[in-house]
């Protein structure tokens, strides 16, 4: 399953998402908003009240730090950067040395933070003068000691039935290891011995020795929790013990450990994603075999974002429901981020994905080297393609920078040579041109890159002689009716998405306002073009995806766009075996 730590839990419901209206309860006793990550460590005080939770600034994420009063994203990032430089804060006062914090802001937040891994607060820790020594003294009322005073032995987790959230309750098991245990168990079957956990990726003898006392293979060995204690985010219900027991048994009775039951476990904190019924695509047009080329800017698609179960479901089902064969993806923040999407396509885990009755395919991906920089990370491009549609990626490469001269693109285009149905071949060029900026301060640079596209096409034609089907796709950051495309259109290229059709999306503006993403084809490709192109706008949100401090966000601020091409014949004699590795490009050809 994907991780849930990239979703947020709001204090109250916000405006309705386009497809999912989510209402979230406020947790009694919380002094500040829950962060933009799931936090299931509700208190277990016997009185039923929830203890104030201190935020450990040595392990807190950027989103968690932003829940502190006066800490914005920039300051949160400064805290994380400084923490890395000094190898963790030794005392709370060190936080004042971070740019953007200072002594005044520290005095406002020190009652809500700590530097100790033990985060159970005491009366001292809420004092404005609380420090590391205060926090250490507070550990005498830790969870383990309170359980001991109640005469109840520590609860063991059944490794053969627990879901990811339940496994994360075990000290020493983080989200990644818990996911690996679930994945291994789903593939190999139940563990026959606790020692078998060493076969799980990331778990060695040292980790096993630290966690084995908290694990069991049999539910009868697991101590029963009192009704005032609730796990996995389930809200307390002291008046109905039986109802609470049902909640705890969800993970035990499920053969599938994670996404099948997580929504039920969370109860009112979530809502099951809804997707409208879709008629599966039949991959034909007028009895001719067709395939669909798509382009999608996934907006800062990091590994963390790819772990979000809502993101996985939306991306996978959008590709499947629309019958895509080749998908060019821009704005990846990690080379490995796309692996989880491939896994979800080939081995579905979400309930909606598993219910998909249409063509599923056999998906592969090819990720480029870094194409350039984006906000706080390098950017990568990629191709996702379905081999079951007889689509073969012959070769792919980034456009190479020349040894001398100026390179005109901020992000290097990614070139892929494809052969479809053993008959039709083409070169797909994925671009992400420079953004114009909020105030159009870089608009001239964007226009310059647009004007260089014809010269880029010419360089590809020289490298792959005879190949006429060169398709330009991606995020152009400029409307297709701009005068700067004049040279491209004079060479016979036309956009598949008209300028009047918006390609951006948000919950506040679900219909969009700008046409930036597109697919450009030439006169030659038009002869096998079915005339069907579109912008996919439905099904892009999910209750698991954050939308600021609310639920039900969209997976990206860009919609996927696609076009449809017949694959039963090829009208050129291009030698695609040459590949694109040798395509160089220097500035100058695009303005002539």
Coordinates of C-alpha atoms in Angstrom, one line a residue:
X1 CA 0.0 0.0 0.0
X2 CA 1.1 3.5 -0.4
X3 CA 2.0 5.6 2.6
X4 CA -0.5 7.9 4.2
X5 CA 2.0 10.3 5.5
X6 CA 1.5 12.7 2.6
X7 CA -2.1 13.2 3.4
X8 CA -3.4 15.9 5.9
X9 CA -6.0 15.7 8.6
X10 CA -7.8 19.1 8.9
X11 CA -9.4 20.4 12.1
X12 CA -12.7 20.8 10.3
X13 CA -14.2 20.3 6.9
X14 CA -13.5 22.9 4.2
X15 CA -15.1 23.5 0.8
X16 CA -16.4 20.5 -1.1
X17 CA -14.0 18.8 -3.6
X18 CA -15.3 18.5 -7.1
X19 CA -16.1 14.8 -6.6
X20 CA -15.6 14.0 -2.9
X21 CA -17.1 16.0 -0.1
X22 CA -15.2 15.3 3.0
X23 CA -16.1 16.3 6.6
X24 CA -13.4 15.7 9.2
X25 CA -13.9 15.7 13.0
X26 CA -11.8 17.7 15.3
X27 CA -9.9 15.5 17.8
X28 CA -10.8 16.5 21.3
X29 CA -7.9 17.9 23.3
X30 CA -5.6 18.7 20.5
X31 CA -3.8 22.0 21.0
X32 CA -2.9 22.6 17.4
X33 CA -4.0 21.3 14.0
X34 CA -2.9 17.9 13.1
X35 CA -0.1 18.2 10.6
X36 CA -0.1 17.4 6.9
X37 CA 0.7 13.8 7.8
X38 CA -1.4 11.2 9.3
X39 CA -0.9 11.0 13.1
X40 CA -2.5 8.0 14.8
X41 CA -0.7 8.3 18.1
X42 CA -3.8 9.5 20.0
X43 CA -3.4 9.5 23.8
X44 CA -4.2 6.5 26.0
X45 CA -4.9 8.2 29.3
X46 CA -7.3 6.2 31.3
X47 CA -9.6 9.1 31.9
X48 CA -10.3 9.1 28.2
X49 CA -8.8 12.6 27.7
X50 CA -6.2 13.1 25.0
X51 CA -2.8 14.3 26.2
X52 CA -1.1 17.2 24.5
X53 CA 1.5 15.8 22.1
X54 CA 4.9 17.6 21.8
X55 CA 6.4 17.9 18.4
X56 CA 9.9 16.4 18.2
X57 CA 11.9 18.9 16.1
X58 CA 14.6 16.3 15.4
X59 CA 12.3 14.1 13.4
X60 CA 9.4 16.4 12.4
X61 CA 8.7 16.7 8.7
X62 CA 8.3 20.1 7.0
X63 CA 4.5 19.8 7.1
X64 CA 4.5 19.0 10.8
X65 CA 6.8 22.0 11.6
X66 CA 4.3 24.2 9.7
X67 CA 1.7 23.4 12.3
X68 CA 3.6 25.3 14.9
X69 CA 2.5 29.0 15.4
X70 CA 4.4 31.4 13.2
X71 CA 6.3 28.7 11.2
X72 CA 5.8 28.9 7.5
X73 CA 7.2 26.7 4.8
X74 CA 10.4 28.6 4.3
X75 CA 11.2 28.6 8.1
X76 CA 10.3 24.9 8.3
X77 CA 12.8 24.2 5.6
X78 CA 15.4 26.3 7.3
X79 CA 14.9 24.2 10.5
X80 CA 15.3 21.0 8.6
X81 CA 18.5 22.3 6.8
X82 CA 20.0 23.5 10.0
X83 CA 19.1 20.2 11.8
X84 CA 21.0 18.3 9.1
X85 CA 24.0 20.5 9.5
X86 CA 24.3 20.1 13.2
X87 CA 23.2 16.4 13.3
X88 CA 20.0 17.1 15.3
X89 CA 19.2 19.7 18.0
X90 CA 20.7 19.0 21.4
X91 CA 18.4 21.3 23.3
X92 CA 15.3 23.4 22.5
X93 CA 17.2 26.7 22.7
X94 CA 19.3 25.7 19.6
X95 CA 16.2 26.4 17.5
X96 CA 16.6 30.1 18.1
X97 CA 19.7 30.0 15.9
X98 CA 17.7 29.0 12.9
X99 CA 17.1 31.7 10.3
X100 CA 13.5 32.9 10.7
X101 CA 13.0 31.7 14.2
X102 CA 14.9 33.7 16.8
X103 CA 14.3 34.0 20.5
X104 CA 10.8 35.7 20.3
X105 CA 9.3 33.1 18.0
X106 CA 10.9 30.3 20.1
X107 CA 9.2 31.6 23.2
X108 CA 5.9 31.2 21.5
X109 CA 6.4 27.6 20.4
X110 CA 8.7 26.0 23.0
X111 CA 5.8 24.7 25.0
X112 CA 4.8 22.6 21.9
X113 CA 8.1 21.1 21.0
X114 CA 10.8 18.8 22.3
X115 CA 14.1 17.3 21.2
X116 CA 13.7 13.9 22.9
X117 CA 12.4 10.8 21.1
X118 CA 10.1 10.3 24.1
X119 CA 7.2 12.7 23.6
X120 CA 4.9 12.1 26.5
X121 CA 4.7 15.5 28.2
X122 CA 4.5 16.3 31.8
X123 CA 3.5 19.4 33.7
X124 CA 7.1 20.7 33.3
X125 CA 7.1 20.3 29.6
X126 CA 4.3 22.7 29.2
X127 CA 6.1 25.4 31.1
X128 CA 7.6 28.2 29.2
X129 CA 10.8 27.4 30.9
X130 CA 10.7 23.7 29.9
X131 CA 13.9 22.3 28.6
X132 CA 15.6 19.0 27.8
X133 CA 15.9 18.2 31.5
X134 CA 12.2 18.8 31.9
X135 CA 11.4 16.5 29.1
X136 CA 13.6 13.7 30.5
X137 CA 11.8 14.0 33.9
X138 CA 8.5 13.6 32.1
X139 CA 9.3 10.1 30.9
X140 CA 8.3 8.5 34.2
X141 CA 4.7 8.6 33.0
X142 CA 5.4 6.9 29.7
X143 CA 3.0 4.6 27.9
X144 CA 4.9 1.4 28.9
X145 CA 4.9 2.4 32.6
X146 CA 1.3 3.3 32.7
X147 CA 0.4 0.0 31.1
X148 CA 2.5 -1.8 33.7
X149 CA 0.8 0.1 36.5
X150 CA -2.5 -1.2 35.2
X151 CA -1.3 -4.7 35.4
X152 CA -1.6 -5.3 31.7
X153 CA 1.3 -6.8 29.7
X154 CA 2.5 -5.0 26.6
X155 CA 0.3 -5.7 23.5
X156 CA 1.8 -7.9 20.9
X157 CA 1.0 -7.4 17.2
X158 CA 0.1 -10.3 15.0
X159 CA 2.6 -10.1 12.1
X160 CA 0.4 -12.4 10.0
X161 CA -2.8 -10.2 10.1
X162 CA -1.8 -6.7 11.1
X163 CA -2.1 -3.9 8.6
X164 CA 0.6 -1.3 8.0
X165 CA -0.8 1.1 10.7
X166 CA -0.9 -1.7 13.3
X167 CA 2.7 -2.7 12.5
X168 CA 3.9 0.8 12.9
X169 CA 2.8 0.7 16.5
X170 CA 5.8 -1.6 17.2
X171 CA 8.8 0.4 18.3
X172 CA 11.5 0.1 15.6
X173 CA 9.1 -0.4 12.7
X174 CA 8.6 2.6 10.6
X175 CA 6.3 3.1 7.7
X176 CA 8.7 1.7 5.1
X177 CA 9.5 -1.5 7.0
X178 CA 5.8 -2.0 7.8
X179 CA 5.0 -1.7 4.2
X180 CA 7.7 -4.2 3.2
X181 CA 6.4 -6.7 5.7
X182 CA 2.9 -6.5 4.3
X183 CA 4.2 -6.7 0.7
X184 CA 6.3 -9.8 1.5
X185 CA 3.4 -11.4 3.4
X186 CA 1.0 -10.8 0.5
X187 CA 3.5 -12.4 -2.0
X188 CA 4.8 -15.3 0.1
X189 CA 2.0 -16.0 2.5
X190 CA 1.9 -16.0 6.3
X191 CA 5.1 -16.1 8.3
X192 CA 5.8 -19.5 9.8
X193 CA 8.3 -18.0 12.3
X194 CA 9.2 -14.6 13.6
X195 CA 12.7 -15.3 12.4
X196 CA 11.4 -15.3 8.8
X197 CA 11.2 -11.5 9.1
X198 CA 14.9 -11.3 8.2
X199 CA 13.8 -12.2 4.6
X200 CA 11.9 -8.9 4.4
X201 CA 13.7 -6.1 2.7
X202 CA 15.3 -3.7 5.3
X203 CA 15.1 -6.1 8.3
X204 CA 18.3 -7.6 9.5
X205 CA 19.2 -9.5 12.6
X206 CA 19.7 -6.4 14.7
X207 CA 16.3 -4.9 13.8
X208 CA 14.7 -8.3 14.3
X209 CA 16.1 -8.7 17.8
X210 CA 14.7 -5.3 18.7
X211 CA 11.2 -5.9 17.5
X212 CA 10.6 -9.6 17.9
X213 CA 9.4 -9.3 21.6
X214 CA 6.5 -7.1 20.3
X215 CA 5.4 -9.5 17.6
X216 CA 3.4 -12.8 17.5
X217 CA 2.1 -15.2 14.9
X218 CA -1.1 -16.0 16.8
X219 CA -3.9 -13.8 17.9
X220 CA -4.2 -15.7 21.2
X221 CA -0.8 -14.3 22.2
X222 CA -1.9 -10.7 21.6
X223 CA -3.0 -9.1 24.8
X224 CA -6.4 -7.5 24.7
X225 CA -6.5 -3.8 25.0
X226 CA -8.8 -2.1 27.5
X227 CA -11.7 -0.2 25.9
X228 CA -10.2 3.2 26.7
X229 CA -7.3 2.5 24.4
X230 CA -7.9 2.8 20.7
X231 CA -5.5 2.1 17.8
X232 CA -5.0 3.0 14.2
X233 CA -6.9 6.2 14.5
X234 CA -10.1 4.7 15.7
X235 CA -12.1 7.2 17.8
X236 CA -12.8 6.1 21.4
X237 CA -16.2 4.7 22.2
X238 CA -16.2 4.0 26.0
X239 CA -19.9 3.3 26.0
X240 CA -19.7 0.5 23.5
X241 CA -16.9 -2.0 24.0
X242 CA -18.1 -4.5 21.4
X243 CA -18.1 -1.9 18.6
X244 CA -14.5 -1.0 19.5
X245 CA -13.5 -4.6 19.3
X246 CA -14.8 -4.9 15.8
X247 CA -12.6 -2.0 14.8
X248 CA -9.5 -3.7 16.2
X249 CA -10.4 -7.0 14.5
X250 CA -10.6 -5.5 11.0
X251 CA -7.0 -6.0 10.3
X252 CA -6.9 -9.5 11.8
X253 CA -9.7 -10.9 9.7
X254 CA -8.5 -9.5 6.4
X255 CA -6.3 -11.6 4.2
X256 CA -5.1 -8.4 2.4
X257 CA -3.3 -6.3 5.0
X258 CA -3.5 -2.7 4.0
X259 CA -5.8 -0.8 1.7
X260 CA -8.7 -3.2 1.9
X261 CA -9.5 -2.2 5.5
X262 CA -7.7 1.1 6.2
X263 CA -10.7 3.2 5.4
X264 CA -12.9 1.2 7.7
X265 CA -10.3 1.5 10.5
X266 CA -10.1 5.2 10.1
X267 CA -13.9 5.5 10.3
X268 CA -15.1 9.1 10.2
X269 CA -11.6 10.4 9.5
X270 CA -11.9 9.3 5.9
X271 CA -14.4 8.6 3.1
X272 CA -14.2 5.8 0.6
X273 CA -13.1 7.2 -2.8
X274 CA -15.8 7.2 -5.4
X275 CA -15.2 6.8 -9.2
X276 CA -17.9 6.9 -11.8
X277 CA -18.5 3.9 -14.0
X278 CA -16.4 4.0 -17.2
X279 CA -16.9 2.0 -20.3
X280 CA -13.5 0.3 -21.1
X281 CA -11.7 1.5 -24.2
X282 CA -11.7 -1.0 -27.1
X283 CA -8.5 0.2 -28.8
X284 CA -10.3 0.4 -32.2
X285 CA -11.5 3.1 -34.5
X286 CA -13.5 2.2 -37.6
X287 CA -12.2 -1.4 -37.2
X288 CA -8.6 -0.1 -37.2
X289 CA -6.2 -0.8 -34.3
X290 CA -5.3 2.4 -32.5
X291 CA -3.2 3.5 -29.5
X292 CA -3.3 6.6 -27.4
X293 CA -0.3 8.9 -26.6
X294 CA -0.7 11.0 -23.5
X295 CA 1.2 13.7 -21.7
X296 CA 0.9 14.6 -18.0
X297 CA 2.8 17.0 -15.7
X298 CA 2.5 15.3 -12.3
X299 CA 3.5 18.4 -10.3
X300 CA 6.5 17.7 -8.1
X301 CA 6.0 14.0 -8.1
X302 CA 8.3 12.9 -5.3
X303 CA 8.7 9.5 -3.7
X304 CA 6.7 10.7 -0.7
X305 CA 3.9 11.8 -3.0
X306 CA 4.0 8.4 -4.9
X307 CA 3.4 6.6 -1.5
X308 CA 0.0 8.3 -1.1
X309 CA -2.7 5.7 -1.8
X310 CA -5.0 8.3 -3.3
X311 CA -2.3 9.4 -5.7
X312 CA -1.5 5.8 -6.7
X313 CA -5.2 5.1 -7.4
X314 CA -5.9 8.3 -9.3
X315 CA -2.8 8.0 -11.6
X316 CA -3.3 4.3 -12.2
X317 CA -7.0 4.4 -12.9
X318 CA -6.7 7.5 -15.1
X319 CA -4.3 5.6 -17.4
X320 CA -6.5 2.5 -17.4
X321 CA -9.9 4.1 -17.9
X322 CA -8.7 6.2 -20.8
X323 CA -6.8 3.4 -22.6
X324 CA -3.5 5.1 -22.7
X325 CA -0.6 3.3 -24.3
X326 CA 2.3 5.7 -24.1
X327 CA 2.4 8.4 -21.4
X328 CA 5.1 11.1 -21.2
X329 CA 5.4 12.3 -17.7
X330 CA 7.0 15.6 -16.6
X331 CA 8.1 17.1 -13.3
X332 CA 9.2 13.9 -11.5
X333 CA 11.2 14.8 -8.3
X334 CA 12.8 11.4 -8.0
X335 CA 14.1 8.7 -10.3
X336 CA 12.3 6.1 -8.2
X337 CA 8.9 7.8 -7.7
X338 CA 7.4 6.2 -10.8
X339 CA 8.1 2.6 -9.6
X340 CA 5.1 2.6 -7.2
X341 CA 2.8 3.7 -10.0
X342 CA 4.0 0.8 -12.2
X343 CA 3.5 -1.6 -9.3
X344 CA -0.1 -0.3 -8.7
X345 CA -0.8 -0.7 -12.4
X346 CA 0.5 -4.2 -12.6
X347 CA -0.4 -5.4 -9.1
X348 CA -3.4 -3.3 -7.9
X349 CA -3.9 -2.7 -4.1
X350 CA -6.6 -0.1 -4.0
X351 CA -10.2 -1.3 -3.9
X352 CA -11.3 0.7 -6.9
X353 CA -8.3 -0.4 -9.0
X354 CA -8.9 -4.0 -8.2
X355 CA -12.5 -3.6 -9.4
X356 CA -11.4 -2.3 -12.8
X357 CA -12.9 -4.8 -15.3
X358 CA -11.2 -3.4 -18.5
X359 CA -7.9 -3.9 -20.1
X360 CA -5.1 -3.8 -17.4
X361 CA -2.0 -4.2 -19.5
X362 CA 1.6 -4.9 -18.6
X363 CA 3.3 -1.6 -17.8
X364 CA 6.9 -0.6 -17.8
X365 CA 8.6 2.7 -17.3
X366 CA 11.8 4.4 -18.4
X367 CA 13.0 7.4 -16.4
X368 CA 15.5 9.9 -17.7
X369 CA 18.6 11.3 -16.0
X370 CA 18.0 14.8 -14.5
X371 CA 16.7 17.1 -17.1
X372 CA 17.3 20.3 -15.0
X373 CA 16.3 21.8 -11.7
X374 CA 12.9 22.5 -10.2
X375 CA 11.7 23.7 -6.8
X376 CA 14.1 22.1 -4.2
X377 CA 15.0 19.1 -6.3
X378 CA 16.2 17.9 -9.7
X379 CA 13.6 17.2 -12.3
X380 CA 13.2 14.0 -14.3
X381 CA 11.1 13.0 -17.3
X382 CA 9.8 9.6 -18.0
X383 CA 7.8 7.3 -20.3
X384 CA 5.2 4.9 -19.1
X385 CA 4.1 2.4 -21.7
X386 CA 1.9 -0.7 -21.9
X387 CA 3.7 -3.6 -23.6
X388 CA 0.5 -5.7 -23.8
X389 CA -0.6 -3.2 -26.6
X390 CA 2.4 -4.3 -28.6
X391 CA 4.3 -1.1 -27.7
X392 CA 8.0 -1.4 -27.7
X393 CA 10.4 1.3 -26.5
X394 CA 13.3 0.9 -28.9
X395 CA 15.5 3.6 -27.4
X396 CA 15.4 6.7 -25.3
X397 CA 17.8 9.5 -24.3
X398 CA 18.0 13.1 -23.2
X399 CA 18.8 15.7 -25.7
X400 CA 22.6 16.2 -25.3
X401 CA 24.2 19.5 -24.5
X402 CA 26.9 20.5 -27.1
X403 CA 30.5 20.8 -26.0
X404 CA 30.4 24.5 -27.0
X405 CA 27.6 26.9 -27.6
X406 CA 24.5 27.8 -25.7
X407 CA 21.9 25.3 -24.8
X408 CA 18.4 26.8 -25.3
X409 CA 16.3 24.7 -22.9
X410 CA 16.3 25.1 -19.1
X411 CA 15.1 21.4 -18.9
X412 CA 16.5 19.0 -21.5
X413 CA 13.9 17.3 -23.7
X414 CA 13.5 13.5 -23.3
X415 CA 13.3 11.6 -26.6
X416 CA 11.8 8.1 -27.0
X417 CA 11.7 6.0 -30.1
X418 CA 8.6 3.6 -30.1
X419 CA 7.4 0.8 -32.3
X420 CA 3.7 0.0 -32.0
X421 CA 2.0 -3.2 -33.3
X422 CA 5.2 -4.1 -35.1
X423 CA 4.2 -1.7 -37.9
X424 CA 4.0 2.0 -36.8
X425 CA 7.0 3.7 -35.4
X426 CA 7.5 7.3 -34.1
X427 CA 9.7 9.5 -32.1
X428 CA 8.0 11.1 -29.0
X429 CA 9.7 14.2 -27.6
X430 CA 8.7 15.1 -24.1
X431 CA 9.3 18.7 -23.1
X432 CA 8.8 20.9 -20.1
X433 CA 9.5 24.4 -21.1
X434 CA 10.4 27.2 -18.7
X435 CA 7.5 28.6 -16.7
X436 CA 6.7 32.2 -17.4
X437 CA 6.4 33.0 -13.7
X438 CA 3.6 34.4 -11.6
X439 CA 4.0 37.9 -13.0
X440 CA 5.2 36.7 -16.5
X441 CA 8.7 37.8 -15.5
X442 CA 10.3 34.9 -17.5
X443 CA 7.8 35.0 -20.4
X444 CA 10.5 36.0 -22.9
X445 CA 12.5 33.0 -22.0
X446 CA 9.5 30.7 -22.4
X447 CA 8.9 32.2 -25.9
X448 CA 12.5 31.7 -26.8
X449 CA 12.3 28.0 -26.0
X450 CA 9.1 27.6 -28.0
X451 CA 10.9 29.2 -31.0
X452 CA 13.7 26.6 -30.7
X453 CA 11.4 23.6 -31.1
X454 CA 11.5 23.5 -35.0
X455 CA 15.3 23.4 -34.8
X456 CA 15.0 20.6 -32.3
X457 CA 12.8 18.7 -34.8
X458 CA 15.4 19.3 -37.5
X459 CA 18.2 17.8 -35.3
X460 CA 16.1 14.7 -34.7
X461 CA 15.4 14.3 -38.4
X462 CA 19.1 14.3 -39.1
X463 CA 19.7 11.7 -36.5
X464 CA 16.8 9.4 -37.5
X465 CA 16.7 9.8 -41.3
X466 CA 13.4 9.0 -43.0
X467 CA 11.4 9.1 -39.8
X468 CA 8.5 11.6 -40.3
X469 CA 6.4 10.8 -37.3
X470 CA 8.0 13.1 -34.7
X471 CA 5.5 14.0 -32.0
X472 CA 6.1 16.8 -29.5
X473 CA 4.3 16.5 -26.2
X474 CA 4.5 18.1 -22.8
X475 CA 4.0 21.2 -20.7
X476 CA 4.8 24.2 -23.0
X477 CA 3.8 26.9 -20.5
X478 CA 2.4 28.9 -23.4
X479 CA -1.0 28.8 -25.1
X480 CA -0.9 27.2 -28.6
X481 CA -2.3 30.3 -30.2
X482 CA 0.8 32.4 -29.4
X483 CA 2.6 34.0 -32.3
X484 CA 5.8 32.3 -31.1
X485 CA 4.5 29.0 -32.5
X486 CA 4.4 30.5 -36.0
X487 CA 7.6 28.8 -37.2
X488 CA 6.4 25.5 -35.9
X489 CA 3.0 25.7 -37.6
X490 CA 4.6 26.8 -40.8
X491 CA 6.5 23.5 -40.8
X492 CA 3.2 21.7 -40.8
X493 CA 2.6 21.1 -37.1
X494 CA -0.7 21.6 -35.4
X495 CA -1.8 21.3 -31.7
X496 CA -4.2 18.5 -30.8
X497 CA -5.6 20.5 -27.9
X498 CA -7.1 23.8 -29.1
X499 CA -6.2 27.0 -27.2
X500 CA -9.8 27.4 -26.0
X501 CA -9.5 24.1 -24.0
X502 CA -7.9 24.6 -20.6
X503 CA -5.5 22.0 -19.3
X504 CA -5.0 23.1 -15.7
X505 CA -7.2 22.2 -12.7
X506 CA -7.8 22.9 -9.0
X507 CA -10.6 22.4 -6.6
X508 CA -11.3 26.1 -6.6
X509 CA -11.2 26.2 -10.4
X510 CA -12.2 22.8 -11.6
X511 CA -12.8 23.9 -15.2
X512 CA -9.3 25.4 -15.5
X513 CA -8.2 28.7 -17.2
X514 CA -5.1 28.1 -19.3
X515 CA -4.0 25.7 -22.1
X516 CA -0.4 24.9 -21.5
X517 CA -0.2 21.1 -22.0
X518 CA -0.4 19.8 -25.5
X519 CA 0.5 17.3 -28.2
X520 CA 1.8 18.6 -31.6
X521 CA 1.7 16.5 -34.7
X522 CA 2.7 17.2 -38.3
X523 CA 1.0 16.7 -41.6
X524 CA 2.5 13.2 -42.0
X525 CA 1.2 11.9 -38.6
X526 CA -2.2 13.5 -39.4
X527 CA -2.7 10.8 -42.0
X528 CA -3.0 8.2 -39.3
X529 CA -4.6 10.5 -36.7
X530 CA -8.2 9.5 -35.8
X531 CA -9.1 13.1 -35.0
X532 CA -9.9 12.2 -31.4
X533 CA -7.9 14.1 -28.7
X534 CA -9.0 15.2 -25.3
X535 CA -8.2 16.6 -21.9
X536 CA -9.0 14.3 -19.0
X537 CA -10.6 16.3 -16.2
X538 CA -12.8 13.8 -14.3
X539 CA -11.5 11.4 -11.7
X540 CA -8.4 13.4 -10.8
X541 CA -9.2 13.9 -7.1
X542 CA -9.3 11.6 -4.1
X543 CA -10.2 11.8 -0.4
X544 CA -6.7 10.7 0.5
X545 CA -5.0 13.5 -1.4
X546 CA -4.4 16.7 0.7
X547 CA -5.9 20.0 -0.4
X548 CA -4.2 22.6 1.8
X549 CA -5.5 21.8 5.3
X550 CA -8.5 19.9 3.9
X551 CA -9.2 16.6 2.1
X552 CA -10.0 15.7 -1.5
X553 CA -7.3 17.4 -3.5
X554 CA -6.3 16.9 -7.1
X555 CA -3.3 14.7 -7.9
X556 CA -1.8 17.6 -10.0
X557 CA -2.6 21.1 -11.1
X558 CA -2.2 19.7 -14.7
X559 CA -4.7 17.5 -16.5
X560 CA -3.5 14.7 -18.7
X561 CA -4.0 15.3 -22.4
X562 CA -4.0 12.6 -25.1
X563 CA -4.4 12.0 -28.8
X564 CA -5.3 8.8 -30.8
X565 CA -3.3 7.3 -33.7
X566 CA -3.9 4.3 -35.9
X567 CA -1.1 1.7 -35.6
X568 CA -1.9 -0.7 -38.4
X569 CA 0.5 0.8 -40.9
X570 CA 3.5 3.1 -41.1
X571 CA 3.8 5.6 -44.0
X572 CA 7.6 6.3 -43.8
X573 CA 10.8 4.3 -44.1
X574 CA 12.7 5.7 -41.1
X575 CA 15.5 3.7 -39.6
X576 CA 14.4 3.8 -35.9
X577 CA 17.2 1.4 -34.9
X578 CA 19.6 4.3 -35.1
X579 CA 18.1 5.7 -31.9
X580 CA 18.3 9.1 -30.5
X581 CA 21.5 8.9 -28.4
X582 CA 23.5 11.1 -30.8
X583 CA 21.1 14.1 -31.0
X584 CA 22.9 17.3 -30.2
X585 CA 21.5 20.7 -30.3
X586 CA 22.9 24.3 -30.3
X587 CA 21.0 27.5 -30.1
X588 CA 20.4 29.5 -33.3
X589 CA 18.3 27.3 -35.6
X590 CA 15.0 28.2 -34.2
X591 CA 14.9 31.9 -35.2
X592 CA 15.8 31.6 -38.8

